[in-house]
XYZ file of C-alpha atoms in Angstrom:
126
model
C 123.705 187.116 128.972
C 126.409 186.471 131.585
C 125.113 182.960 132.177
C 125.492 181.987 128.501
C 128.971 181.059 127.287
C 130.155 179.854 123.904
C 131.698 176.383 124.117
C 132.354 176.151 120.377
C 131.700 178.653 117.622
C 129.810 177.600 114.530
C 131.315 177.468 111.057
C 132.530 180.731 109.549
C 129.872 182.811 107.786
C 127.028 180.828 109.389
C 124.948 182.513 112.123
C 124.925 179.893 114.887
C 127.078 178.513 117.693
C 128.268 174.913 117.685
C 127.659 174.590 121.432
C 126.584 176.911 124.236
C 126.735 176.618 128.015
C 123.516 178.069 129.503
C 123.235 177.685 133.257
C 123.886 174.013 133.991
C 123.087 172.871 130.455
C 125.160 172.526 127.302
C 123.225 172.877 124.060
C 124.884 171.314 121.011
C 123.664 172.406 117.583
C 122.785 169.764 115.040
C 125.889 167.878 113.953
C 126.263 166.031 110.663
C 128.871 163.531 109.474
C 131.077 165.990 107.595
C 134.788 166.281 108.299
C 136.656 169.589 108.473
C 137.036 169.655 104.682
C 133.234 169.251 104.336
C 133.501 165.672 103.042
C 130.881 163.117 104.068
C 132.296 160.559 106.513
C 130.807 157.090 106.129
C 128.614 155.691 103.417
C 126.130 153.893 105.669
C 123.953 155.005 108.558
C 126.023 153.152 111.162
C 129.255 154.937 110.240
C 127.514 158.304 109.914
C 125.786 157.896 113.297
C 129.028 156.963 115.044
C 130.971 159.842 113.480
C 128.230 162.348 114.322
C 128.145 161.224 117.957
C 131.954 161.428 118.042
C 131.650 165.078 116.971
C 129.116 165.743 119.728
C 131.395 164.016 122.225
C 134.295 166.268 121.157
C 132.189 169.423 121.558
C 131.055 168.336 125.019
C 134.665 167.617 125.997
C 135.503 171.280 125.349
C 133.254 172.068 128.324
C 134.561 169.144 130.386
C 131.432 167.034 129.804
C 130.906 163.565 128.315
C 128.170 161.738 126.442
C 127.072 160.416 129.851
C 125.873 163.954 130.611
C 123.510 164.074 127.617
C 119.871 164.156 128.727
C 118.144 164.719 125.361
C 118.928 164.203 121.699
C 117.000 164.914 118.552
C 117.870 162.711 115.598
C 116.931 163.691 112.059
C 116.949 160.884 109.476
C 116.439 161.269 105.743
C 114.946 157.765 105.632
C 113.168 156.123 108.560
C 114.145 152.740 107.081
C 117.558 153.470 108.658
C 116.037 153.733 112.154
C 116.959 150.274 113.490
C 120.522 150.414 112.121
C 120.959 153.933 113.508
C 119.698 152.612 116.859
C 122.364 149.893 116.907
C 125.194 152.378 116.354
C 123.621 154.932 118.722
C 123.276 152.412 121.564
C 126.995 151.558 121.395
C 127.973 155.168 122.166
C 125.841 155.633 125.294
C 126.531 153.758 128.526
C 124.192 153.546 131.500
C 121.104 155.723 131.229
C 120.091 156.530 127.667
C 119.104 160.148 127.026
C 115.545 161.056 126.122
C 115.261 161.188 122.352
C 113.080 162.240 119.473
C 113.651 160.872 115.989
C 112.214 162.718 113.022
C 112.256 161.850 109.342
C 113.090 164.821 107.140
C 112.953 165.214 103.398
C 116.447 166.681 103.180
C 119.315 167.960 105.323
C 121.588 170.941 104.578
C 124.381 168.518 103.616
C 124.127 165.322 101.511
C 124.084 163.055 104.576
C 121.734 160.504 106.132
C 121.601 161.917 109.682
C 121.839 165.003 111.877
C 121.876 164.910 115.684
C 121.500 167.708 118.219
C 122.020 167.250 121.953
C 121.384 168.793 125.349
C 123.646 167.864 128.262
C 123.234 168.557 131.977
C 126.618 169.466 133.432
C 126.575 171.764 136.485
C 129.558 174.074 136.741
C 131.581 173.552 139.884
């Protein structure tokens, strides 16, 4: 377990880590567009996508990484009709090479939001 380090703990009373460093990879748990007071941020998919990616970016920054280091994301949408609008907002956050991605429609998310995104970044320790 020496090669696994916590980058960010998960919420209190919930059994998961927000982000872990494992070898040269950073694994970011699914993030949703909720602020620290558990309020939904953004009414539309564009705003929720941007805010969720901002949260991922902040978690990566704790390990010294950036969105440019993300190699894979998984996007969960509650309505696939939001796919093209999510794509527009998503594409504005990534520069250069886009990460590999899966997008899955789900019936419901743990919070009353339109999107959840998890990420894997490649960021070798120096």
